[in-house]
Coordinates of C-alpha atoms and ligand atoms in Angstrom, one line a residue:
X888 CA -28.5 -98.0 37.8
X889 CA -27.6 -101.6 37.3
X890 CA -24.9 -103.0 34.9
X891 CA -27.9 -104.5 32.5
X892 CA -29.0 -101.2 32.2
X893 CA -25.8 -100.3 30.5
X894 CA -26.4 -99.9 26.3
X895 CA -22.6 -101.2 25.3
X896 CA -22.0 -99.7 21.8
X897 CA -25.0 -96.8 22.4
X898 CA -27.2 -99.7 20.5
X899 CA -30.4 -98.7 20.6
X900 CA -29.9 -95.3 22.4
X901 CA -31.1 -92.3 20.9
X902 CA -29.0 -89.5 21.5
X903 CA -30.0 -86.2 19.6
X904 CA -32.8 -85.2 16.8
X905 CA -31.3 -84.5 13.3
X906 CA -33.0 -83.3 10.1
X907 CA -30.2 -84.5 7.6
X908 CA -31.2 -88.3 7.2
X909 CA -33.3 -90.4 8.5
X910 CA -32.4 -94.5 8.4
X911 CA -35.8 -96.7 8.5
X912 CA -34.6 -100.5 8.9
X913 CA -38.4 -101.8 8.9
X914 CA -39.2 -99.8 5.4
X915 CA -35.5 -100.4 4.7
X916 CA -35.1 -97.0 3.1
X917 CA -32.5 -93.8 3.8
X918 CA -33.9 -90.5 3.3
X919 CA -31.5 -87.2 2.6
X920 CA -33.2 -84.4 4.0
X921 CA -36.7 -86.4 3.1
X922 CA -35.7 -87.7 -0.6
X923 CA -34.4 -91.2 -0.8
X924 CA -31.5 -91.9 -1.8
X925 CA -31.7 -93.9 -4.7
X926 CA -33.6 -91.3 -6.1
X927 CA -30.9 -89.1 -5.3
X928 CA -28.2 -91.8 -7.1
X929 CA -30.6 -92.1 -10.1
X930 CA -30.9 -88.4 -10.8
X931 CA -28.3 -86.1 -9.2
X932 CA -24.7 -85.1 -9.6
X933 CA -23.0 -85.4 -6.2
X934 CA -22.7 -81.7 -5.7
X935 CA -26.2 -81.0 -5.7
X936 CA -26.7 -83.5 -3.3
X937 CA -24.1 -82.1 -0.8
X938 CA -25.7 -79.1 -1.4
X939 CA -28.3 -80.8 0.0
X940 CA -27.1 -82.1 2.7
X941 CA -25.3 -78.8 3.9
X942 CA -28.5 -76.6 3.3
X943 CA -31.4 -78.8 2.9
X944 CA -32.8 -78.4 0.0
X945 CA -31.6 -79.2 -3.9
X946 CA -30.2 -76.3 -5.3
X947 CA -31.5 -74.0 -8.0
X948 CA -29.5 -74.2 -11.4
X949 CA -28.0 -70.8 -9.8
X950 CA -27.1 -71.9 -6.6
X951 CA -25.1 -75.3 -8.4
X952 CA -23.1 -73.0 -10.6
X953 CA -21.9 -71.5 -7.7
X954 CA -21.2 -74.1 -5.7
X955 CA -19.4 -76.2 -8.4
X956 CA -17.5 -72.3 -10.0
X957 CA -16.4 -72.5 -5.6
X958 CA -15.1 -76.4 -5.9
X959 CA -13.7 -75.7 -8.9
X960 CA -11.7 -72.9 -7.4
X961 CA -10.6 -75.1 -4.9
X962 CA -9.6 -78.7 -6.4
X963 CA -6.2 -78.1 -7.2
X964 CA -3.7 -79.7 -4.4
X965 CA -2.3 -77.1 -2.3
X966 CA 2.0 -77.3 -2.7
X967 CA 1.9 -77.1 1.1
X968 CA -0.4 -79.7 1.3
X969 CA 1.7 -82.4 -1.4
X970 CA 5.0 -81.5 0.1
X971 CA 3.6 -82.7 3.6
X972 CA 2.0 -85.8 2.2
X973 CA 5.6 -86.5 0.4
X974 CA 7.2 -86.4 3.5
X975 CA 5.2 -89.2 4.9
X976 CA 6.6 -92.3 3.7
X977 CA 5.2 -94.1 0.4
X978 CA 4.1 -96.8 2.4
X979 CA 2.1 -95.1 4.8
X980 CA -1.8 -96.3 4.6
X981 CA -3.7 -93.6 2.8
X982 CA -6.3 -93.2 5.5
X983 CA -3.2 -91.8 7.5
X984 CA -2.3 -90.0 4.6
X985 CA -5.6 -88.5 4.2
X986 CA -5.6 -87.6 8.4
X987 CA -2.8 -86.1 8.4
X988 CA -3.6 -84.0 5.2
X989 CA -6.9 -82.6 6.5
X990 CA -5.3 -82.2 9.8
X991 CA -2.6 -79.7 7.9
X992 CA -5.1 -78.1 6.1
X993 CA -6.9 -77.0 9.0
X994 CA -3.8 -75.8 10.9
X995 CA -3.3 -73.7 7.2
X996 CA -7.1 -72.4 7.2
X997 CA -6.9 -71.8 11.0
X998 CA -3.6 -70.0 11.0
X999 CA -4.2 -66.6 12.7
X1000 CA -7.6 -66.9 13.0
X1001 CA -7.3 -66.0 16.5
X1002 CA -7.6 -68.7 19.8
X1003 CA -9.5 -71.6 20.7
X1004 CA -13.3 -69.7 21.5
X1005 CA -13.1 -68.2 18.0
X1006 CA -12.0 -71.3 16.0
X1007 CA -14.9 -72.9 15.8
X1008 CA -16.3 -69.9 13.3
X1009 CA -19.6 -69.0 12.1
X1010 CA -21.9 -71.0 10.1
X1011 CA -20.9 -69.2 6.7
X1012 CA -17.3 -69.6 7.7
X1013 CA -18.2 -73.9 8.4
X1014 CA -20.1 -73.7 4.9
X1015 CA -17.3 -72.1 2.9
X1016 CA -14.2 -74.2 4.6
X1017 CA -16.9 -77.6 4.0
X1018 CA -16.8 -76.5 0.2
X1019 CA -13.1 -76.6 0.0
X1020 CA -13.0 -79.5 1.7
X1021 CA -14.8 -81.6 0.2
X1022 CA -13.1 -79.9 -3.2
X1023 CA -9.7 -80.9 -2.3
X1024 CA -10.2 -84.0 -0.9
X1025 CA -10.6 -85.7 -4.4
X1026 CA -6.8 -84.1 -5.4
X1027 CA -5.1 -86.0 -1.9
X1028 CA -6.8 -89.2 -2.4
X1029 CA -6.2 -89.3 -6.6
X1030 CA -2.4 -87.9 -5.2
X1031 CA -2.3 -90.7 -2.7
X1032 CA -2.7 -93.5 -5.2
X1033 CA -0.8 -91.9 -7.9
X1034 CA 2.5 -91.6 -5.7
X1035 CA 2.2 -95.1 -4.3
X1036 CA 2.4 -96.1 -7.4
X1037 CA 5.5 -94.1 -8.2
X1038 CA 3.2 -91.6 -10.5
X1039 CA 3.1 -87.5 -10.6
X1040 CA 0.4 -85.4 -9.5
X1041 CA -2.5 -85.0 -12.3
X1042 CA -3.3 -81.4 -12.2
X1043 CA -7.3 -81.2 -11.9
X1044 CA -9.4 -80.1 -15.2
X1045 CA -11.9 -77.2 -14.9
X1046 CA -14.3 -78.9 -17.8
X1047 CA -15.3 -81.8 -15.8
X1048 CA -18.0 -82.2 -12.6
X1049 CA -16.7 -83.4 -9.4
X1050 CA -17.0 -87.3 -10.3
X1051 CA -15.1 -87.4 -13.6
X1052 CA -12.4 -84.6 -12.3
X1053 CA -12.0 -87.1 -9.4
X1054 CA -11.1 -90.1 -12.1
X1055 CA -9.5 -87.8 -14.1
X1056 CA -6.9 -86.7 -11.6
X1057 CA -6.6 -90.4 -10.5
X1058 CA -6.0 -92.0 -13.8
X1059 CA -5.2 -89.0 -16.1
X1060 CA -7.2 -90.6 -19.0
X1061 CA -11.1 -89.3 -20.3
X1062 CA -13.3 -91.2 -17.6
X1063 CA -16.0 -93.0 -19.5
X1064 CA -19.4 -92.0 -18.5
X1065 CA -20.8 -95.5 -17.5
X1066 CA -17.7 -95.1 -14.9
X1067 CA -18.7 -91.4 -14.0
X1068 CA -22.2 -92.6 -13.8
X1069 CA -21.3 -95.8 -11.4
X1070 CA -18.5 -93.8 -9.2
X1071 CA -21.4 -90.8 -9.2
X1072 CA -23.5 -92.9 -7.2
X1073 CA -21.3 -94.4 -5.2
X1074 CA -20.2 -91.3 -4.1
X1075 CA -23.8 -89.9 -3.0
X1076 CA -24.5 -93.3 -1.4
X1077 CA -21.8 -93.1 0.8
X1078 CA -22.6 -89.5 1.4
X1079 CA -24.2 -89.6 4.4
X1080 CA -25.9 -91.9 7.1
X1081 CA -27.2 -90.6 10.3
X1082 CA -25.1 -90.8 13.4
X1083 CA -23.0 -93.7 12.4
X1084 CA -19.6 -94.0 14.3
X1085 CA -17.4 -91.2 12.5
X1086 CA -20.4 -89.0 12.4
X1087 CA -20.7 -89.1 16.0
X1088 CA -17.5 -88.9 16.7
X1089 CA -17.3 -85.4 14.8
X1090 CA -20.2 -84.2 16.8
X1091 CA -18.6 -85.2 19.7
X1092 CA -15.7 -83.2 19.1
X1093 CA -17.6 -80.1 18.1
X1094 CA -19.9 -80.6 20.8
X1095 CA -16.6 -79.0 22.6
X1096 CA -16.7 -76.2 20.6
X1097 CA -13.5 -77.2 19.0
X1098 CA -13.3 -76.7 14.6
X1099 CA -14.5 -77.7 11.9
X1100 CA -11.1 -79.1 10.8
X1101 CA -10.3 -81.0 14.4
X1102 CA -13.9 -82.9 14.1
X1103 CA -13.4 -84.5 10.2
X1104 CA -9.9 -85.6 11.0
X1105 CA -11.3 -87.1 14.3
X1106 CA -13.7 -88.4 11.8
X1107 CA -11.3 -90.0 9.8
X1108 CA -9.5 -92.0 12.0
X1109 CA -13.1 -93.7 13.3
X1110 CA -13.9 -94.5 9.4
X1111 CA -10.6 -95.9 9.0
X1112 CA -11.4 -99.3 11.1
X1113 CA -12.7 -102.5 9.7
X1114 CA -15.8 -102.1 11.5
X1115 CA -17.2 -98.9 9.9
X1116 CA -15.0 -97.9 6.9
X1117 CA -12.1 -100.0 6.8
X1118 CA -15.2 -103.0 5.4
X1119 CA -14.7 -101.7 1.9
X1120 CA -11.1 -102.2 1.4
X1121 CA -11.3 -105.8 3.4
X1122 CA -14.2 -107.1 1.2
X1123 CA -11.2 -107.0 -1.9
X1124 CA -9.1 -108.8 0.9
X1125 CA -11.7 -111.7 1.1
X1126 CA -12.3 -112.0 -2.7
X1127 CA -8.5 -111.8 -3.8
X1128 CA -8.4 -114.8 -0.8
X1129 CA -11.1 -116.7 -2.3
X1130 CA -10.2 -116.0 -5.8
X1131 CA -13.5 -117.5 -7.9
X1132 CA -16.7 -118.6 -7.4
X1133 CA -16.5 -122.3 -7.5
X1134 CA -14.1 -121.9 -3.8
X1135 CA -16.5 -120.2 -2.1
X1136 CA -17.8 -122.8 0.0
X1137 CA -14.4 -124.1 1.0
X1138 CA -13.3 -121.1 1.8
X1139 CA -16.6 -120.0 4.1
X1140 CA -16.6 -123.4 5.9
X1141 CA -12.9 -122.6 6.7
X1142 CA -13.9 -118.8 7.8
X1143 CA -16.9 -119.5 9.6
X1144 CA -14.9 -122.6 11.6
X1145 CA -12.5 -120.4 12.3
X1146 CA -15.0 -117.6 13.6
X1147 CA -14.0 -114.8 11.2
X1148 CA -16.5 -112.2 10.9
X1149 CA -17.2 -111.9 7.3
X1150 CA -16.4 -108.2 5.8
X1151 CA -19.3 -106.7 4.0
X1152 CA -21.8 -108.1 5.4
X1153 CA -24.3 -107.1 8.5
X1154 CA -25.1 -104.0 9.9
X1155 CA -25.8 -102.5 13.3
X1156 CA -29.5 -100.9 12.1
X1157 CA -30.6 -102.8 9.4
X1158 CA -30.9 -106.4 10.2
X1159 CA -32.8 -107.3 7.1
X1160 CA -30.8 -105.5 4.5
X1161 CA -28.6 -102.7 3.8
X1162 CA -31.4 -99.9 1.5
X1163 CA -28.4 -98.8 0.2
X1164 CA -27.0 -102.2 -1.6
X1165 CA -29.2 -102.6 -4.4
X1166 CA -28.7 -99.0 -5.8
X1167 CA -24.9 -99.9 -5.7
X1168 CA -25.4 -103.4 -7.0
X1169 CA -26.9 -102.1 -10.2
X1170 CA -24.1 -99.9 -10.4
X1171 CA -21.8 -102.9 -10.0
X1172 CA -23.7 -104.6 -12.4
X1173 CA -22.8 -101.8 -15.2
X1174 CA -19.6 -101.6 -14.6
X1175 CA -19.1 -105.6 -14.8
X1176 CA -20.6 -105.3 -18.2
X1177 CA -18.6 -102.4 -19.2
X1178 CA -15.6 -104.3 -18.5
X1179 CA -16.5 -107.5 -19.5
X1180 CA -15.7 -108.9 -16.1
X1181 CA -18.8 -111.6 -15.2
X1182 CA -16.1 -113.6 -13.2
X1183 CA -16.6 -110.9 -10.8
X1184 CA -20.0 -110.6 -10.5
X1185 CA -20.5 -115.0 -9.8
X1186 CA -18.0 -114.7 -7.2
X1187 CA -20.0 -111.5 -5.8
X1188 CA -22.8 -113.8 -6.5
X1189 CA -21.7 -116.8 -4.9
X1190 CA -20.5 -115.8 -1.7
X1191 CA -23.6 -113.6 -1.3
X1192 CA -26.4 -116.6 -1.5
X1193 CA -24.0 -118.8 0.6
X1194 CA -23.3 -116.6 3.3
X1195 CA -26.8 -115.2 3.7
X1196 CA -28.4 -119.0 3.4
X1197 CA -25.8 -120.3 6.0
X1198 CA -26.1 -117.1 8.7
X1199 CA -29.4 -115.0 7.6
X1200 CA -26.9 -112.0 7.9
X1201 CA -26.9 -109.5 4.6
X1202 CA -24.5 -107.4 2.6
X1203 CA -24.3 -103.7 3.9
X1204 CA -23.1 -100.8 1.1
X1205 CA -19.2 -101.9 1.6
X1206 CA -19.9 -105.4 -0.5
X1207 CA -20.8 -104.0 -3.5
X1208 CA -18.5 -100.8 -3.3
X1209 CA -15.2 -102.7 -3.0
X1210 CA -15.2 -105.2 -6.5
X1211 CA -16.9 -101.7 -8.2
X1212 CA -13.7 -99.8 -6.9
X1213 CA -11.8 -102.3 -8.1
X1214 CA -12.8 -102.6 -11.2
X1215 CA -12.4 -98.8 -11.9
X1216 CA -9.0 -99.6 -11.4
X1217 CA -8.8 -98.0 -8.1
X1218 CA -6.1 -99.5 -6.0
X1219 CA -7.8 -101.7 -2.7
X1220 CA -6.1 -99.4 0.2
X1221 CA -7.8 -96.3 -2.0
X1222 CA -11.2 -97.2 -1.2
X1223 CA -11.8 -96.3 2.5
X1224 CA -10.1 -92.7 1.1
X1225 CA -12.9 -92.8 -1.0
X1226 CA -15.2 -93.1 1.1
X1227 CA -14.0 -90.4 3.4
X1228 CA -14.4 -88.2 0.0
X1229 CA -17.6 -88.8 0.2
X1230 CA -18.7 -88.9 3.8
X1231 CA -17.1 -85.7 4.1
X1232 CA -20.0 -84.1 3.0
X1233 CA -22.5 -85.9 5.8
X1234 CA -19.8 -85.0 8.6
X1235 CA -19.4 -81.3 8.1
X1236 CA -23.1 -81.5 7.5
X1237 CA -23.8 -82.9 11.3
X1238 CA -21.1 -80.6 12.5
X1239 CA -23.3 -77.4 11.0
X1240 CA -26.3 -79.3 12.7
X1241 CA -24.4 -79.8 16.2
X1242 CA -23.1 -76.2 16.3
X1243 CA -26.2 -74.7 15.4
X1244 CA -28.2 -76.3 18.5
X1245 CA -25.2 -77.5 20.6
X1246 CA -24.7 -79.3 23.8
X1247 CA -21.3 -81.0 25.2
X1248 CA -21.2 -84.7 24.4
X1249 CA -20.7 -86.3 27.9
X1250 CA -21.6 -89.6 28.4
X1251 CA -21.5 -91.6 32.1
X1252 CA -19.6 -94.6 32.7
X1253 CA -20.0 -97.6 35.5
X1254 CA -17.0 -97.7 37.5
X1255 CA -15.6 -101.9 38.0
X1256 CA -12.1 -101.3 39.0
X1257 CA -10.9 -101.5 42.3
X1258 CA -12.5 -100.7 45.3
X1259 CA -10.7 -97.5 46.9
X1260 CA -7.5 -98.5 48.7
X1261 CA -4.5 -96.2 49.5
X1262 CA -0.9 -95.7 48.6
X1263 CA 1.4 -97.7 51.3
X1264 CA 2.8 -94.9 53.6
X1265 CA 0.5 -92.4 52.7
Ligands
CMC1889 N1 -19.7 -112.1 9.7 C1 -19.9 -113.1 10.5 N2 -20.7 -113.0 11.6 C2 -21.3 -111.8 11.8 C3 -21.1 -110.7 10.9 C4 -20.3 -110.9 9.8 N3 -20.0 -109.9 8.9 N4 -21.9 -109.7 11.3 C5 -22.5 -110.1 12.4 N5 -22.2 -111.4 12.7 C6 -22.6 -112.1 13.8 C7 -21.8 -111.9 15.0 O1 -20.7 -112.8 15.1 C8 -22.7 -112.1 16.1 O2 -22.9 -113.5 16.3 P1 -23.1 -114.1 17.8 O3 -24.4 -113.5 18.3 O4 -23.1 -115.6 17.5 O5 -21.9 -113.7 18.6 C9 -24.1 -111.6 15.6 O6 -23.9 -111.7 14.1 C10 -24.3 -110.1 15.9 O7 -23.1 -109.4 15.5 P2 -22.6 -108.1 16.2 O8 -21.2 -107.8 15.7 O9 -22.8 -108.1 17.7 O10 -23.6 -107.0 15.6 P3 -23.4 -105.5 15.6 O11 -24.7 -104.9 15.3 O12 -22.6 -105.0 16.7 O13 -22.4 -105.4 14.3 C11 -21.2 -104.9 12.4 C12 -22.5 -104.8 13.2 C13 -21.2 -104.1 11.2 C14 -20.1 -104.4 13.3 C15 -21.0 -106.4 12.1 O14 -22.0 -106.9 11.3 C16 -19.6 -106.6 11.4 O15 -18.6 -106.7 12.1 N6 -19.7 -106.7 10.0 C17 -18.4 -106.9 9.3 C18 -17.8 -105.5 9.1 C19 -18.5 -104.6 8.1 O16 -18.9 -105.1 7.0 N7 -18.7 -103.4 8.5 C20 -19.3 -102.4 7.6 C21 -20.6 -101.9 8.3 S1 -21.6 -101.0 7.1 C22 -20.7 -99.7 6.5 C23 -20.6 -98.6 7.5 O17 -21.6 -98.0 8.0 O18 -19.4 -98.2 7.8

């Protein structure tokens, strides 16, 4: 084997089968378990579409109740789990926060449940702790923002579906449905995406056998960077910089001089488009006319056309997201917490799927330090 045969990043290498999504860049489309996903966005409530993903198929009108009577069960934030995030201090980024939360979690859920060869548990056991999961992750994110802006817990509210219980317990005020409708499909777009970074690196982890738990807060800390999941919150970066449309060509000549890779925009698979953009641009689009706020939507606009005539590169799902979380009223270092709210659901998905039919994770490297030499007096 030579050095050119070495694939830096995995790009291009195909490392496993999976049956959860399926990414075509030529078609540009992403398929859940065979539907697409806009589809999905245009028609389903986000648990049905992590039931879905965990099982899939979409689930009966029994098999909903149930899931949504066991994430109901589950939303409230645990005291344990507050008092720990309150001991981390307020300035803390919330991507730590949320680490650190699942992480305690897990060391709560795993408490006794015996040594390292049995916490991995069985695939009912991975099912049941995914539910709760993914049901209290919308309590320590809402938590998150709440406290850093000096507010108290909202306790969660058992009328409401997942989406508008998640702004509820953010904002504490009736969440219009245009909102519930736009954050909705945000939430299912971000759900899941084949075996993007955090996603592998959760398989990787449970491709040791270790827990469910270990693998998503392993997860977590590979969505947090600016590459993969940190985009979101650094797309607001570059439009509070820029500010309106009319500086957007000052400010890209300045950026592209100064060879600053532009957040939200290219992507490692599709080259020609991100399939998941439009579905979230229309989203956008509502909530800009909900709030009245077509300054946001030129700028959007603007540095769109002049970044894709000047490089050929496109937006990827982050571009939109960000101004939409924005405009909800979601604070800019919230929104990578939000999408780990949402990819949640895909991760503990692919950890079922690598447990189920599992082998250890164990890449090769090319050695290019020194050549051997010895210890002087050995
Ligand atoms: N701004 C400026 N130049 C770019 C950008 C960008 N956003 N994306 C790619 N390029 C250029 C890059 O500089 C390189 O140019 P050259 O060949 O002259 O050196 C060329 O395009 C290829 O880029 P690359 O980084 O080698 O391509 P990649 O496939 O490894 O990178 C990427 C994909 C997502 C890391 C990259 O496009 C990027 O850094 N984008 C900005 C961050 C971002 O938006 N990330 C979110 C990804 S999608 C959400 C998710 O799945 O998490």
């Amino acid at each position: 084997m030579t050095d050119s045969d070495i694939k830096k990043g995995l790009a291009g290498v195909v490392v496993d089968t999976t049956a959860i999504s399926k990414v075509n860049p030529a078609s540009n489309s992403l398929l859940y378990r065979g539907y697409p996903v806009q589809e999905l966005a245009a028609t389903q409530p986000f648990e049905a579409v992590a039931h879905l993903l965990w099982r899939g198929e979409l689930p009966t009108d029994e098999e909903l109740a149930e899931l949504r009577a066991l994430e109901r069960a589950h939303r409230a934030l645990e005291p344990e789990v507050k008092a720990l995030i309150d001991l981390l201090p307020v300035q803390a980024h919330p991507m730590d926060e949320v680490r650190t939360a699942v992480s305690a979690i897990g060391a709560t859920a795993l408490a006794g449940s015996g040594n390292v060869l049995t916490a991995g548990g069985s695939v009912e056991q991975n099912l049941e702790r995914s539910v709760r999961l993914f049901a209290q992750l919308p309590a320590i994110v809402a938590y998150g923002q709440r406290r850093r802006r000096g507010q108290e817990l909202i306790e969660p509210r058992d009328d409401l579906d997942y989406s508008a219980n998640f702004l509820w317990m953010t904002f504490g005020e009736d969440p219009d449905p245009v909102v519930v409708d736009a954050f909705n499909r945000s939430m299912i777009l971000y759900a899941e995406h084949s075996f993007n970074a955090s996603t592998f690196t959760a398989r990787v982890v449970t491709s040791t056998q270790s827990d469910l738990y270990s693998a998503v807060t392993a997860a977590i800390g590979a969505l947090k960077g600016p590459l993969h999941g940190g985009a979101n919150e650094a797309v607001m970066h570059i439009f509070d910089e820029i500010g309106s449309s009319e500086r957007v060509a000052a400010w890209l000549d300045d950026a592209l001089a100064n060879k600053r890779k532009i957040m939200g925009f290219g992507h490692r698979v599709y080259k020609n488009g991100d399939s998941r953009v439009p579905t979230m641009e229309a989203a956008l689009v509502d909530l800009v006319e909900h709030y009245g706020r077509h300054d946001v939507m030129d700028l959007y606009s603007a540095l769109e056309n002049e970044f894709v005539a000047r490089k050929g590169i496109y937006p990827n799902l982050d571009y939109p997201s960000g101004p939409a979380y924005n405009l909800i009223g979601f604070d800019t270092v919230t929104f990578t917490p939000l999408f780990v709210a949402a990819r949640v659901v895909g991760w503990t998905a692919h950890i079922l799927e690598q447990a189920a039919s599992n082998a250890l994770i164990r890449p090769l490297s090319s050695y290019s330090g020194p050549d051997e030499r010895h210890v002087p007096g050995s």
